[in-house]
């Protein structure tokens, strides 16, 4: 996934000569806490935040250039960078949005942290039974019922709780990957549970074949 | 994981009677775009953003209460809510931070989207070989070398590329879960690959035992 697939194309830009009062109206109307500053070719040259604007209004400064941060200070990414890079930059620098530029330094989008949250959490929100379906398709010759039975056995062994295959199936239909990770205590533990199920179901298949 | 484990305890609050100019100075100094408004018991009663402050300064309004949003409008979560809830709220309502209250409605923290990004991306940033180590520990009687050999075979079958066990080991030491998911085309596909490896390594173990 690339930055350009995650960025928001609905953004505002301002120029250094713009009047700060006009800019404050624009940012309020569009509900943006931050905006890139561009030159007349739309190339990124700086950045202002609504906190720069409050200072400007309070100190009676007149134009964007009186409060802007120049480009060297501004975290930014390229549209063809991996989306991961924007995620790492946002988390490391604790910014709420990152301007995106193309090869010519022209601003083409903005990556906002809540869009990153949406992208990352969509992974979390996948239903666990989708993973079991994929597992079932992969394990040729194993039926869905055999897979649920093995899952219930592994769960009983690990938790000591009486869980039937039907209970297990209901649980994975209702729960998401994110819930499962939090419930099992982490990604590795979640995978280890799945591997244990896979191992048991294969062992049972081998045992049946020998009968 | 609960909201209280993810929230930032370093936050500011303001009261309705505070002077807007003072509040703008505080928000700039602390670099906060948003702040909860509390009563004299520190209970949440509203919310202001730096964009409310720019409007207040421009329109010569005097106090927080002249620009604040009242509590019914304000997205908030409880400290004992699941962290997932804050993640869903942030992504759904596109807010940059969410106040956290305790049972008495007292503000005890703020969840910021870049902290959510950090939490979610730490899942992504786990090294793939950690998952293989967990898998190796789970599959009793299978050595690490056998696991790498099986992984290389599965990769050759699926991609047609000549990959040795050594290549494979190097790859999983360098790459993260996030990269692996993006590279394989999704969580299910990544997991199906792991199952295929587990199945092969078990099949080889069974075959050896029969010899």
Coordinates of C-alpha atoms in Angstrom, one line a residue:
Chain A
X1 CA 0.0 0.0 0.0
X2 CA 1.3 3.4 -1.0
X3 CA 0.9 6.8 0.6
X4 CA -1.3 7.9 -2.3
X5 CA -3.8 5.1 -1.5
X6 CA -4.2 6.3 2.0
X7 CA -4.0 10.1 1.6
X8 CA -6.9 12.5 1.8
X9 CA -7.3 14.5 -1.5
X10 CA -9.7 16.9 0.1
X11 CA -7.3 19.4 1.6
X12 CA -6.7 23.1 1.7
X13 CA -3.5 25.0 0.9
X14 CA -2.6 28.6 1.6
X15 CA 0.0 31.0 0.2
X16 CA 2.5 33.1 2.2
X17 CA 0.8 36.4 1.3
X18 CA -2.7 35.4 2.4
X19 CA -4.4 37.4 5.1
X20 CA -4.4 35.6 8.4
X21 CA -8.0 36.6 9.2
X22 CA -9.1 35.1 5.9
X23 CA -7.0 31.9 6.6
X24 CA -8.6 31.6 10.0
X25 CA -12.1 31.7 8.5
X26 CA -11.1 29.1 5.9
X27 CA -9.6 26.7 8.4
X28 CA -12.6 27.0 10.7
X29 CA -15.0 26.5 7.8
X30 CA -13.1 23.4 6.6
X31 CA -12.3 22.3 10.2
X32 CA -8.6 21.9 9.5
X33 CA -6.1 22.3 12.3
X34 CA -3.2 22.4 9.9
X35 CA -2.6 23.4 6.3
X36 CA 0.4 23.3 3.9
X37 CA 1.8 26.6 2.6
X38 CA 2.5 26.5 -1.1
X39 CA 4.1 28.8 -3.7
X40 CA 2.4 29.8 -7.0
X41 CA 3.3 26.4 -8.5
X42 CA 1.5 24.6 -5.6
X43 CA 4.9 23.4 -4.4
X44 CA 5.3 22.8 -0.6
X45 CA 7.2 25.6 1.0
X46 CA 5.9 25.5 4.6
X47 CA 3.2 24.7 7.1
X48 CA 0.9 26.5 9.5
X49 CA -1.3 25.2 12.3
X50 CA -4.4 26.8 14.0
X51 CA -2.1 27.4 17.0
X52 CA 0.2 29.6 14.7
X53 CA -3.0 31.4 13.7
X54 CA -4.2 32.0 17.3
X55 CA -0.7 33.5 18.0
X56 CA -0.9 35.6 14.8
X57 CA -4.4 37.0 15.6
X58 CA -3.4 37.7 19.2
X59 CA -0.2 39.5 18.2
X60 CA -1.9 41.3 15.3
X61 CA 0.3 39.7 12.7
X62 CA -1.1 40.1 9.2
X63 CA 0.0 37.4 6.8
X64 CA 0.7 33.6 6.6
X65 CA 4.4 34.3 6.1
X66 CA 4.5 36.0 9.5
X67 CA 3.7 32.7 11.4
X68 CA 4.6 29.9 9.0
X69 CA 7.1 27.1 9.5
X70 CA 9.4 26.8 6.6
X71 CA 9.7 23.5 4.7
X72 CA 12.9 22.1 6.3
X73 CA 11.0 21.8 9.6
X74 CA 7.9 20.2 8.0
X75 CA 7.5 16.4 8.1
X76 CA 6.3 15.3 4.6
X77 CA 6.1 12.2 2.5
X78 CA 6.0 11.4 -1.2
X79 CA 2.9 10.0 -2.9
X80 CA 4.8 6.9 -4.0
X81 CA 6.3 6.2 -0.5
X82 CA 5.1 3.1 1.3
X83 CA 2.1 3.9 3.5
X84 CA 4.1 2.4 6.4
X85 CA 6.4 5.5 6.2
X86 CA 3.6 7.9 6.9
X87 CA 2.4 5.7 9.8
X88 CA 5.9 5.7 11.3
X89 CA 6.3 9.5 10.8
X90 CA 2.9 10.2 12.4
X91 CA 3.6 8.0 15.4
X92 CA 7.2 9.2 15.9
X93 CA 6.6 12.9 15.4
X94 CA 3.2 13.0 17.0
X95 CA 1.6 15.1 14.3
X96 CA -2.0 15.0 13.3
X97 CA -1.4 15.3 9.6
X98 CA 1.4 15.0 7.0
X99 CA 1.5 16.8 3.6
X100 CA 2.1 14.5 0.6
X101 CA 4.1 15.8 -2.4
X102 CA 4.7 14.4 -5.8
X103 CA 8.1 14.2 -7.6
X104 CA 7.9 18.0 -8.3
X105 CA 7.2 18.8 -4.7
X106 CA 3.7 19.8 -5.6
X107 CA 1.2 19.1 -2.7
X108 CA -1.2 16.4 -3.9
X109 CA -2.7 15.2 -0.6
X110 CA -2.6 15.1 3.2
X111 CA -2.4 12.0 5.4
X112 CA -4.4 12.5 8.5
X113 CA -3.9 10.4 11.7
X114 CA -7.6 9.4 11.9
X115 CA -7.3 8.0 8.3
X116 CA -4.3 6.0 9.4
X117 CA -6.3 4.8 12.4
X118 CA -9.1 3.8 10.0
X119 CA -6.7 1.9 7.8
X120 CA -4.9 0.1 10.6
X121 CA -8.1 -0.7 12.5
X122 CA -9.7 -2.2 9.4
X123 CA -7.1 -5.0 9.8
X124 CA -8.2 -5.4 13.4
X125 CA -11.8 -5.5 12.4
X126 CA -11.6 -8.5 10.1
X127 CA -13.8 -11.3 11.5
X128 CA -11.8 -14.3 12.9
X129 CA -13.9 -16.8 11.0
X130 CA -12.5 -15.3 7.7
X131 CA -9.1 -16.6 8.9
X132 CA -10.6 -20.0 9.7
X133 CA -12.2 -20.1 6.2
X134 CA -8.8 -19.4 4.6
X135 CA -7.3 -22.1 6.9
X136 CA -10.1 -24.5 5.9
X137 CA -9.5 -23.9 2.2
X138 CA -5.8 -24.5 2.6
X139 CA -6.1 -27.7 4.6
X140 CA -7.3 -30.0 1.8
X141 CA -9.4 -32.9 3.0
X142 CA -10.3 -31.3 6.3
X143 CA -14.0 -30.4 6.8
X144 CA -15.3 -27.3 8.5
X145 CA -16.8 -29.5 11.3
X146 CA -13.4 -31.2 11.8
X147 CA -11.7 -27.8 12.1
X148 CA -14.3 -26.6 14.6
X149 CA -13.9 -29.8 16.6
X150 CA -10.1 -29.5 16.7
X151 CA -10.4 -25.8 17.7
X152 CA -12.8 -26.7 20.6
X153 CA -10.3 -29.4 21.8
X154 CA -7.3 -27.0 21.7
X155 CA -9.3 -24.3 23.5
X156 CA -10.3 -26.8 26.2
X157 CA -6.7 -27.9 26.7
X158 CA -5.4 -24.4 26.9
X159 CA -8.1 -22.7 29.0
X160 CA -9.6 -25.6 30.9
X161 CA -13.1 -24.3 29.9
X162 CA -15.7 -26.6 28.4
X163 CA -16.2 -25.3 24.9
X164 CA -18.1 -27.2 22.2
X165 CA -17.4 -27.0 18.5
X166 CA -20.7 -25.0 18.2
X167 CA -19.6 -22.6 20.9
X168 CA -16.3 -22.1 19.1
X169 CA -17.9 -21.5 15.8
X170 CA -20.3 -18.9 17.3
X171 CA -17.4 -17.2 19.0
X172 CA -15.3 -16.8 15.8
X173 CA -18.3 -15.5 13.9
X174 CA -18.9 -12.8 16.4
X175 CA -15.3 -11.7 17.2
X176 CA -12.8 -9.8 15.3
X177 CA -9.0 -10.3 14.9
X178 CA -8.4 -7.3 17.1
X179 CA -10.6 -8.7 19.9
X180 CA -8.9 -12.1 19.5
X181 CA -5.4 -10.6 19.8
X182 CA -6.4 -8.7 22.9
X183 CA -8.1 -11.7 24.3
X184 CA -5.3 -14.2 23.7
X185 CA -2.6 -11.8 24.9
X186 CA -0.8 -10.8 21.6
X187 CA -0.2 -11.7 18.0
X188 CA 2.2 -14.5 18.6
X189 CA -0.1 -16.2 21.1
X190 CA -3.0 -15.9 18.7
X191 CA -0.9 -17.5 15.9
X192 CA 0.4 -20.2 18.2
X193 CA -3.3 -21.2 19.0
X194 CA -4.0 -21.4 15.3
X195 CA -0.9 -23.5 14.6
X196 CA -1.9 -25.8 17.5
X197 CA -5.3 -26.2 15.8
X198 CA -3.7 -26.8 12.5
X199 CA -1.4 -29.4 14.0
X200 CA -4.2 -31.3 15.7
X201 CA -6.5 -31.4 12.7
X202 CA -3.6 -32.7 10.6
X203 CA -2.7 -35.3 13.2
X204 CA -6.3 -36.5 13.3
X205 CA -6.5 -36.7 9.5
X206 CA -3.3 -38.8 9.5
X207 CA -4.7 -41.0 12.2
X208 CA -7.9 -41.6 10.3
X209 CA -6.0 -42.4 7.1
X210 CA -4.1 -45.1 9.0
X211 CA -7.3 -46.8 10.3
Chain B
X1 CA -6.4 -3.5 26.6
X2 CA -8.3 -0.7 28.2
X3 CA -8.6 2.9 27.4
X4 CA -6.6 3.8 30.5
X5 CA -3.6 1.9 29.3
X6 CA -3.6 3.8 26.0
X7 CA -4.6 7.3 27.2
X8 CA -2.2 10.3 27.6
X9 CA -2.2 11.5 31.2
X10 CA -0.3 14.7 30.2
X11 CA -3.2 16.9 29.2
X12 CA -4.6 20.3 29.9
X13 CA -8.1 21.3 31.0
X14 CA -9.8 24.7 31.1
X15 CA -12.8 26.1 32.9
X16 CA -15.7 28.1 31.3
X17 CA -14.7 31.4 32.9
X18 CA -11.1 31.3 31.7
X19 CA -9.9 34.2 29.6
X20 CA -9.6 33.2 25.9
X21 CA -6.3 35.0 25.4
X22 CA -4.8 33.1 28.4
X23 CA -6.2 29.8 27.0
X24 CA -4.7 30.5 23.6
X25 CA -1.3 31.0 25.2
X26 CA -1.7 27.8 27.2
X27 CA -2.7 25.7 24.1
X28 CA 0.2 27.1 22.1
X29 CA 2.7 26.5 24.8
X30 CA 1.4 22.9 25.3
X31 CA 0.8 22.4 21.6
X32 CA -2.7 21.2 22.0
X33 CA -5.3 21.6 19.3
X34 CA -8.1 20.6 21.6
X35 CA -8.8 20.7 25.3
X36 CA -11.6 19.5 27.6
X37 CA -13.6 22.1 29.5
X38 CA -14.3 21.0 33.2
X39 CA -16.3 22.3 36.1
X40 CA -14.7 23.0 39.6
X41 CA -14.8 19.3 40.4
X42 CA -12.8 18.5 37.2
X43 CA -15.9 16.9 35.6
X44 CA -16.2 17.0 31.8
X45 CA -18.7 19.7 30.8
X46 CA -17.5 20.6 27.3
X47 CA -14.7 20.9 24.8
X48 CA -12.9 23.6 22.8
X49 CA -10.5 23.4 19.8
X50 CA -7.9 25.9 18.6
X51 CA -10.4 26.7 15.8
X52 CA -12.9 27.8 18.4
X53 CA -10.2 30.0 19.8
X54 CA -9.3 31.6 16.5
X55 CA -13.0 32.5 16.0
X56 CA -13.2 33.8 19.6
X57 CA -10.1 36.0 19.1
X58 CA -11.3 37.3 15.7
X59 CA -14.8 38.1 17.1
X60 CA -13.4 39.6 20.3
X61 CA -15.1 37.1 22.5
X62 CA -13.8 37.0 26.0
X63 CA -14.2 33.6 27.8
X64 CA -14.1 29.9 27.1
X65 CA -17.9 29.6 27.6
X66 CA -18.4 32.0 24.7
X67 CA -17.0 29.4 22.2
X68 CA -17.2 26.0 23.9
X69 CA -19.2 22.9 22.8
X70 CA -21.3 21.5 25.5
X71 CA -20.9 17.9 26.7
X72 CA -23.7 16.3 24.8
X73 CA -21.8 17.1 21.6
X74 CA -18.5 15.8 22.8
X75 CA -17.2 12.3 21.9
X76 CA -15.8 10.8 25.1
X77 CA -14.9 7.4 26.5
X78 CA -14.5 5.9 30.0
X79 CA -11.1 4.8 31.4
X80 CA -12.4 1.2 31.8
X81 CA -13.8 1.0 28.3
X82 CA -12.0 -1.3 25.9
X83 CA -9.2 0.5 23.9
X84 CA -11.0 -0.7 20.8
X85 CA -13.9 1.7 21.5
X86 CA -11.6 4.7 21.4
X87 CA -10.1 3.4 18.2
X88 CA -13.5 3.0 16.6
X89 CA -14.7 6.5 17.8
X90 CA -11.6 8.2 16.5
X91 CA -11.9 6.6 13.1
X92 CA -15.6 7.1 12.8
X93 CA -15.8 10.7 14.0
X94 CA -12.5 11.8 12.6
X95 CA -11.4 13.6 15.7
X96 CA -7.7 14.1 16.8
X97 CA -8.3 13.4 20.5
X98 CA -11.0 12.0 22.8
X99 CA -11.3 13.0 26.5
X100 CA -11.4 10.1 29.0
X101 CA -13.6 10.2 32.1
X102 CA -13.8 8.0 35.2
X103 CA -17.0 6.8 36.8
X104 CA -17.6 10.3 38.3
X105 CA -17.2 12.0 34.9
X106 CA -13.9 13.5 36.1
X107 CA -11.4 13.9 33.2
X108 CA -8.5 11.5 33.8
X109 CA -6.8 11.5 30.4
X110 CA -7.0 12.1 26.7
X111 CA -6.6 9.5 23.9
X112 CA -4.8 11.1 20.9
X113 CA -5.0 9.7 17.4
X114 CA -1.2 9.6 17.1
X115 CA -1.0 7.4 20.3
X116 CA -3.6 5.1 18.7
X117 CA -1.4 5.0 15.6
X118 CA 1.6 4.1 17.7
X119 CA -0.3 1.3 19.5
X120 CA -1.8 -0.1 16.3
X121 CA 1.5 0.1 14.4
X122 CA 3.4 -1.6 17.2
X123 CA 1.4 -4.7 16.1
X124 CA 2.5 -4.2 12.6
X125 CA 6.1 -3.6 13.5
X126 CA 6.6 -7.0 15.2
X127 CA 9.3 -9.0 13.4
X128 CA 8.0 -11.9 11.4
X129 CA 10.6 -14.2 12.9
X130 CA 9.0 -13.8 16.3
X131 CA 5.9 -15.5 14.9
X132 CA 8.1 -18.3 13.5
X133 CA 9.8 -18.7 16.9
X134 CA 6.4 -19.1 18.5
X135 CA 5.4 -21.6 15.8
X136 CA 8.7 -23.5 16.3
X137 CA 8.1 -23.7 20.1
X138 CA 4.6 -25.0 19.4
X139 CA 5.6 -27.7 16.9
X140 CA 7.3 -30.1 19.2
X141 CA 10.0 -32.2 17.6
X142 CA 10.5 -29.8 14.6
X143 CA 13.8 -28.0 14.5
X144 CA 14.3 -24.4 13.4
X145 CA 16.2 -25.7 10.3
X146 CA 13.4 -28.0 9.3
X147 CA 10.9 -25.1 9.7
X148 CA 13.1 -22.8 7.5
X149 CA 13.5 -25.6 4.9
X150 CA 9.7 -26.2 4.8
X151 CA 9.1 -22.4 4.5
X152 CA 11.5 -22.2 1.6
X153 CA 9.8 -25.1 -0.2
X154 CA 6.3 -23.5 0.3
X155 CA 7.6 -20.1 -1.0
X156 CA 9.1 -21.8 -4.1
X157 CA 5.8 -23.6 -4.8
X158 CA 3.8 -20.4 -4.4
X159 CA 5.9 -17.8 -6.1
X160 CA 8.1 -19.9 -8.5
X161 CA 11.1 -18.0 -7.1
X162 CA 14.3 -19.9 -6.1
X163 CA 14.5 -19.3 -2.3
X164 CA 16.8 -21.2 0.0
X165 CA 16.2 -21.8 3.7
X166 CA 18.9 -19.2 4.4
X167 CA 17.3 -16.6 2.2
X168 CA 14.0 -17.3 4.0
X169 CA 15.5 -16.9 7.4
X170 CA 17.2 -13.6 6.5
X171 CA 13.9 -12.3 5.1
X172 CA 11.9 -13.0 8.2
X173 CA 14.6 -11.5 10.4
X174 CA 14.5 -8.3 8.4
X175 CA 10.8 -7.9 7.8
X176 CA 7.9 -7.0 9.9
X177 CA 4.4 -8.4 10.2
X178 CA 3.1 -5.2 8.5
X179 CA 5.4 -5.6 5.6
X180 CA 4.5 -9.3 5.3
X181 CA 0.8 -8.6 5.2
X182 CA 1.2 -5.9 2.6
X183 CA 3.6 -8.2 0.6
X184 CA 1.4 -11.3 0.7
X185 CA -1.8 -9.3 0.0
X186 CA -3.6 -9.5 3.3
X187 CA -3.9 -11.2 6.7
X188 CA -5.7 -14.3 5.4
X189 CA -3.1 -14.9 2.7
X190 CA -0.3 -14.4 5.2
X191 CA -1.9 -16.9 7.5
X192 CA -2.6 -19.4 4.8
X193 CA 1.1 -19.3 4.0
X194 CA 1.9 -20.1 7.6
X195 CA -0.6 -23.0 7.7
X196 CA 0.9 -24.4 4.5
X197 CA 4.3 -24.3 6.1
X198 CA 3.0 -26.0 9.3
X199 CA 1.2 -28.6 7.2
X200 CA 4.4 -29.4 5.2
X201 CA 6.6 -29.6 8.3
X202 CA 4.2 -31.9 10.0
X203 CA 3.9 -34.1 6.9
X204 CA 7.7 -34.3 6.7
X205 CA 7.9 -35.2 10.4
X206 CA 5.3 -38.0 9.9
X207 CA 7.1 -39.3 6.8
X208 CA 10.4 -39.4 8.7
X209 CA 8.8 -41.3 11.6
X210 CA 7.5 -43.9 9.2
X211 CA 11.0 -44.6 7.7

